[in-house]
C-alpha atoms as one frame of an Amber mdcrd trajectory, in Angstrom:
protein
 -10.573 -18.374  24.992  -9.775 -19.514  21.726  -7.219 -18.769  19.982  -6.167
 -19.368  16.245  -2.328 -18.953  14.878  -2.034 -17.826  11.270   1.403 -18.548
   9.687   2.975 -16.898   6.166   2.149 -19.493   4.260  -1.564 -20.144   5.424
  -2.069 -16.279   4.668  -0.567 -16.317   1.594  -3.139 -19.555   0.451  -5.878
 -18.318   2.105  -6.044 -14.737   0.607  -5.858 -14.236  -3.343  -4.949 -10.417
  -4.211  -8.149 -10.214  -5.862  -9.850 -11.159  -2.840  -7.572  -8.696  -0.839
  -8.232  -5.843  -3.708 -12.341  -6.298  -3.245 -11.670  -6.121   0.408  -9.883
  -2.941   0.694 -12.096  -1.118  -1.410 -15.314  -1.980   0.546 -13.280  -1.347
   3.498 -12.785   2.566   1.906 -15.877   2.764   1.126 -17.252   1.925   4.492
 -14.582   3.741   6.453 -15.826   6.997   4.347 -19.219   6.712   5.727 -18.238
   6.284   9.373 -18.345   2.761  10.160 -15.220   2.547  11.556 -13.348   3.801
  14.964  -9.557   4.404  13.887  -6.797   6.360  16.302  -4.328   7.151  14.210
  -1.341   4.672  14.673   1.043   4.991  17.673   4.692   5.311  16.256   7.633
   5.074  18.727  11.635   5.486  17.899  11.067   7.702  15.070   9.021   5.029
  13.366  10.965   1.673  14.181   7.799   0.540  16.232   4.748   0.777  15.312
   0.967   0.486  16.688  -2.590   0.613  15.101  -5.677  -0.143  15.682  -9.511
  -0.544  14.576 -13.137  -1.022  15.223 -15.698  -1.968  13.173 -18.887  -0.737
  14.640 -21.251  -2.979  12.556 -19.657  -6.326  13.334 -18.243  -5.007  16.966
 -14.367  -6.835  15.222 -11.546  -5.345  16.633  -7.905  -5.389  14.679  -4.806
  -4.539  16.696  -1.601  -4.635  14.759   2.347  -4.471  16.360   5.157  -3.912
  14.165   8.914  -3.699  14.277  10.700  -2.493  11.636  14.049  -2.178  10.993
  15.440  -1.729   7.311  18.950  -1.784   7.582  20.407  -5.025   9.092  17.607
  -7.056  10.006  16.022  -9.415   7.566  13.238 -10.065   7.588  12.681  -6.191
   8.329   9.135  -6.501   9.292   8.571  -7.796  12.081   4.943  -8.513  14.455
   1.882  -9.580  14.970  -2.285  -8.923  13.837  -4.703  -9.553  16.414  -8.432
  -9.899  15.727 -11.211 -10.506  18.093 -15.191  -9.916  18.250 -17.536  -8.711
  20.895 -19.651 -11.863  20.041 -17.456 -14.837  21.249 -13.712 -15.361  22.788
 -12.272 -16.605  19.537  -9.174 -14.639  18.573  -7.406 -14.901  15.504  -3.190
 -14.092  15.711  -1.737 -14.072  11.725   1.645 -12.868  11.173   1.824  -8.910
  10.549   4.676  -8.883   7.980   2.583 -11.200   5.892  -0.677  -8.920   6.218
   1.142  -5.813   5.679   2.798  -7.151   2.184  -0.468  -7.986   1.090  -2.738
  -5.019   2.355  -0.159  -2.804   0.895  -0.076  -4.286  -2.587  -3.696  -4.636
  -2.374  -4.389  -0.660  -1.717  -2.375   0.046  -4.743  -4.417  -2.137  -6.607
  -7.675  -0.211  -5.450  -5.920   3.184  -6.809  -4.424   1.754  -9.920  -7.609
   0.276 -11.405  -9.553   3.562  -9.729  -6.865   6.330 -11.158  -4.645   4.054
 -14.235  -5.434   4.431 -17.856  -7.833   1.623 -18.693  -5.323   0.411 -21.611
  -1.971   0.625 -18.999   0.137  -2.281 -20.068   3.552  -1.324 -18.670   4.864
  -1.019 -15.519   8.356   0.138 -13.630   8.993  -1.198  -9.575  11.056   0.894
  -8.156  12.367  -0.922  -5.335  13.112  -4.540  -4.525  12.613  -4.869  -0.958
   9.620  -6.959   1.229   7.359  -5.202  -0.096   7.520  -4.874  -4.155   6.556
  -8.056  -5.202   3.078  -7.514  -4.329   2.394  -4.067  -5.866   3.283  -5.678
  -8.998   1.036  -8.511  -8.494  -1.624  -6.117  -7.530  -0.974  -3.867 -10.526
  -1.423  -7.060 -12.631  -4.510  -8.201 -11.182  -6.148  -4.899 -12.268  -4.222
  -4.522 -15.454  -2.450  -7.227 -17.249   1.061  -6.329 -17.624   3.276  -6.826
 -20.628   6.258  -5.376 -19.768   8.225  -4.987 -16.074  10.946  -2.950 -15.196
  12.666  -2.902 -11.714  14.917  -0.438 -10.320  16.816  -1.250  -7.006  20.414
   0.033  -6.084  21.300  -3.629  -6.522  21.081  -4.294 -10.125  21.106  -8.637
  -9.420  18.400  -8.079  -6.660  16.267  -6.222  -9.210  17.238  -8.626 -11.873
  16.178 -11.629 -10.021  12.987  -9.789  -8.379  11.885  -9.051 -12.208  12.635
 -12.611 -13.772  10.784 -14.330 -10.685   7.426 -12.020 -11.215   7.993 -12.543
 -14.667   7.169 -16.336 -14.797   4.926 -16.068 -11.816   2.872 -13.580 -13.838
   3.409 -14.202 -16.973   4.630 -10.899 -18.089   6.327 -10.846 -21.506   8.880
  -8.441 -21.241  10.586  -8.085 -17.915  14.184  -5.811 -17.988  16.637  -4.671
 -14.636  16.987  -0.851 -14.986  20.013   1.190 -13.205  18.191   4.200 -13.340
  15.189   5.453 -12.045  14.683   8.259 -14.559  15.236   6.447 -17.662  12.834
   3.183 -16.012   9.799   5.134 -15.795  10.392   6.910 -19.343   7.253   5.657
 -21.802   5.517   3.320 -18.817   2.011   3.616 -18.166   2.392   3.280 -14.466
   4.890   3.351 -11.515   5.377   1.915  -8.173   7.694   2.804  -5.478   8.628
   1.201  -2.236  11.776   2.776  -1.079  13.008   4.046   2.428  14.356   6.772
   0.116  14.428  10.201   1.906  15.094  12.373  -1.921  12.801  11.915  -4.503
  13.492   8.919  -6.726  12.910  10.383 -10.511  12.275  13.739 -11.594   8.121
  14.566 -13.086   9.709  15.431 -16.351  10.520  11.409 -17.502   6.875  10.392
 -16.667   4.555  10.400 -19.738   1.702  12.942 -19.828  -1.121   9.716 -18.488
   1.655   8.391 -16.218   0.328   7.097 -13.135   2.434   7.061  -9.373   1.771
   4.683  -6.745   4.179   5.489  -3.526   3.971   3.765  -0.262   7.536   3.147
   0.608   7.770   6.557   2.923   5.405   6.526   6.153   7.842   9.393   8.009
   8.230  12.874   7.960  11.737  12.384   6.947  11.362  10.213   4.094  10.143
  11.307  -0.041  10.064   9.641  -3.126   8.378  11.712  -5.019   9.268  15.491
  -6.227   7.268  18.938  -5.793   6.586  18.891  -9.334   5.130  15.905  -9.424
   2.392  16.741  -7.060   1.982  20.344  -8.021   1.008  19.184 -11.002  -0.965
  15.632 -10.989  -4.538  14.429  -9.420  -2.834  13.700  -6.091  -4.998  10.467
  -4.336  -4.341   9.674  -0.937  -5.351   7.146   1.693  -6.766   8.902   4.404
  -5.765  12.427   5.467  -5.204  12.529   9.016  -2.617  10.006   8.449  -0.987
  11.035   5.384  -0.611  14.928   7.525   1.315  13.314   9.775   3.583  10.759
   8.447   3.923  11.731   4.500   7.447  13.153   4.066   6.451  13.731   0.233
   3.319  15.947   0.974   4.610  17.282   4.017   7.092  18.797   2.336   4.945
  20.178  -0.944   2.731  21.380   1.685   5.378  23.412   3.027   7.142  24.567
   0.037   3.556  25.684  -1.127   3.853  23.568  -4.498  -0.036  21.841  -3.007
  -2.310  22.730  -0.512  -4.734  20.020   1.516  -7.428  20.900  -0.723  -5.361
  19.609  -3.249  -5.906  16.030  -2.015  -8.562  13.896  -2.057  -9.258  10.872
  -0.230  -9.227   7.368  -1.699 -12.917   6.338  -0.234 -14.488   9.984  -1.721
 -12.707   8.799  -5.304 -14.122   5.579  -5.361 -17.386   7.000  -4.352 -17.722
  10.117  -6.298 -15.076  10.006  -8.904 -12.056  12.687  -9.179 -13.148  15.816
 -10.139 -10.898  18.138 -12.599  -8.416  15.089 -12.883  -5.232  16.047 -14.181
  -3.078  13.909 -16.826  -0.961  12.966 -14.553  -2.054  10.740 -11.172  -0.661
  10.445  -8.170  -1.878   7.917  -5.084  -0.109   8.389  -2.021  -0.444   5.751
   1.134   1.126   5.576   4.475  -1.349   2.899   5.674  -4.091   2.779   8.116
  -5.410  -0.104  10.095  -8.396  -0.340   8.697  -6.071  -2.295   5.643  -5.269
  -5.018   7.888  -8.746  -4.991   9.665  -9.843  -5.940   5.766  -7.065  -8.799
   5.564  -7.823 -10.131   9.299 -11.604 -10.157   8.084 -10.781 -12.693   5.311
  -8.600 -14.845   7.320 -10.954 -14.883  10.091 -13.770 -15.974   8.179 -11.703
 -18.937   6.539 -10.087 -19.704   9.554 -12.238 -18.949  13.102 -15.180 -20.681
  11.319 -13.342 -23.851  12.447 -13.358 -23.134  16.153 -17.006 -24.364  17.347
């Protein structure tokens, strides 16, 4: 057996976020038509470790993922390993998860945004400043080109210096440290949030009427960032539903408070295949993650990297 070790950086040079974005979509698209074998993922200690897995039937590839996480004094807080292997041969392919999960994450939110966002979106606000961020603003950019950046974190330097690096990375004009969460996402075409918040982060009255929500920061029961109102009231785009059901403190609780019902969401691959019927002003997409993400990343890498195993 053969087997191939994928570090940080290699992922990082090997995988462009437009590369990553193309990959998750086709990867929707063909997980909406049944090509894929997906349990949803194992989650032990109330979320701290997690477990998920994938099969694609048409190229008999196999993705298993392992993750620790712990967000409060562990850094980095993301912590495991992607596995990838194929009926055909005994090459295996090992990257590191924290890696794959930044980018797979930022990548989904670049499917929704360029699927959902106003085709003239120019502005953006990041709420959060953690491992994950930097990437849904370098997906958002990819899709739309950014002129202005605002970042909200509960540490006003960490947001400052998470704004001015993205700034020059990306080239985005206009890049400003907010305090507050209500008045960042006041007269901004689109937002992102990646908190472990367990309250919702803004109230739906400081969006504008086109606004449009990405939120992937809470994958428990117990955790929201967004409010009722908010989803009562927007096209409300989610990953895939089994998932979100289970692990989507937001929707859980509008679910239970009555402010949606499931048929008020639709899933990401029946968008991108057939459009969003009776779309509202506002737009919401909502993602907890599903292995077939990573199986997308691990795809790429594998194909740049087990090609040179003869």
């Amino acid at each position: 057996m053969d087997v191939v070790t994928v570090g940080p950086e290699e992922i990082r040079s090997a995988v462009s976020m437009s590369a990553a974005i193309d990959a998750v979509r086709t990867g929707f698209l063909a997980l909406r038509r049944g090509e894929f074998e997906m349990p949803t993922r194992t989650a032990l200690r109330d979320g701290a470790f997690l477990v998920m897995s994938t099969h694609h039937r048409p190229t008999a590839s196999a993705m298993i993922k392992t993750l620790s996480l712990n967000f409060t004094d562990r850094v980095p807080a993301i912590v495991g390993t992607v596995v990838w292997s194929e009926l055909g041969h005994g090459r295996h392919l090992v990257a590191d998860a924290a890696e794959v999960t930044r980018i797979r994450t930022g990548a989904i939110v670049g499917v929704a945004t360029d699927l959902l966002a106003p085709a003239e979106a120019k502005t953006c606000t990041l709420i959060g400043a953690g491992g994950q961020a930097p990437d849904q603003v370098r997906a958002v950019h990819a899709v739309r080109s950014l002129i202005e950046l605002r970042v909200v974190d509960h540490s006003l330097d960490r947001a400052g210096t998470l704004a001015k690096a993205l700034g020059a990375e990306l080239g985005i004009d206009t890049v400003v440290a907010v305090a507050d969460a209500d008045e960042a996402v006041r007269d901004v075409d689109i937002v992102c949030c990646a908190t472990t918040s367990t309250t919702p982060l803004f109230s739906a009255t400081s969006l504008t009427e086109n606004a449009h929500v990405n939120a992937i920061g809470a994958f428990r029961p117990t955790m929201r960032e967004l409010p009722d109102e908010l989803l009562a009231e927007a096209t409300v785009v989610i990953d895939e539903r089994e998932a979100i059901l289970e692990e989507a403190g937001e929707i859980i609780h509008a679910l239970g408070t009555g402010a949606i019902t499931e048929d008020d969401l639709v899933e990401l691959g029946d968008a991108l295949a057939e459009g969003v019927a009776n779309r509202a002003g506002r737009t919401v997409f909502k993602s907890v993650g599903v292995a077939m993400q990573d199986w997308a990343i691990a795809s790429l890498l594998a194909q740049t990297f087990l090609d040179r195993v003869q």
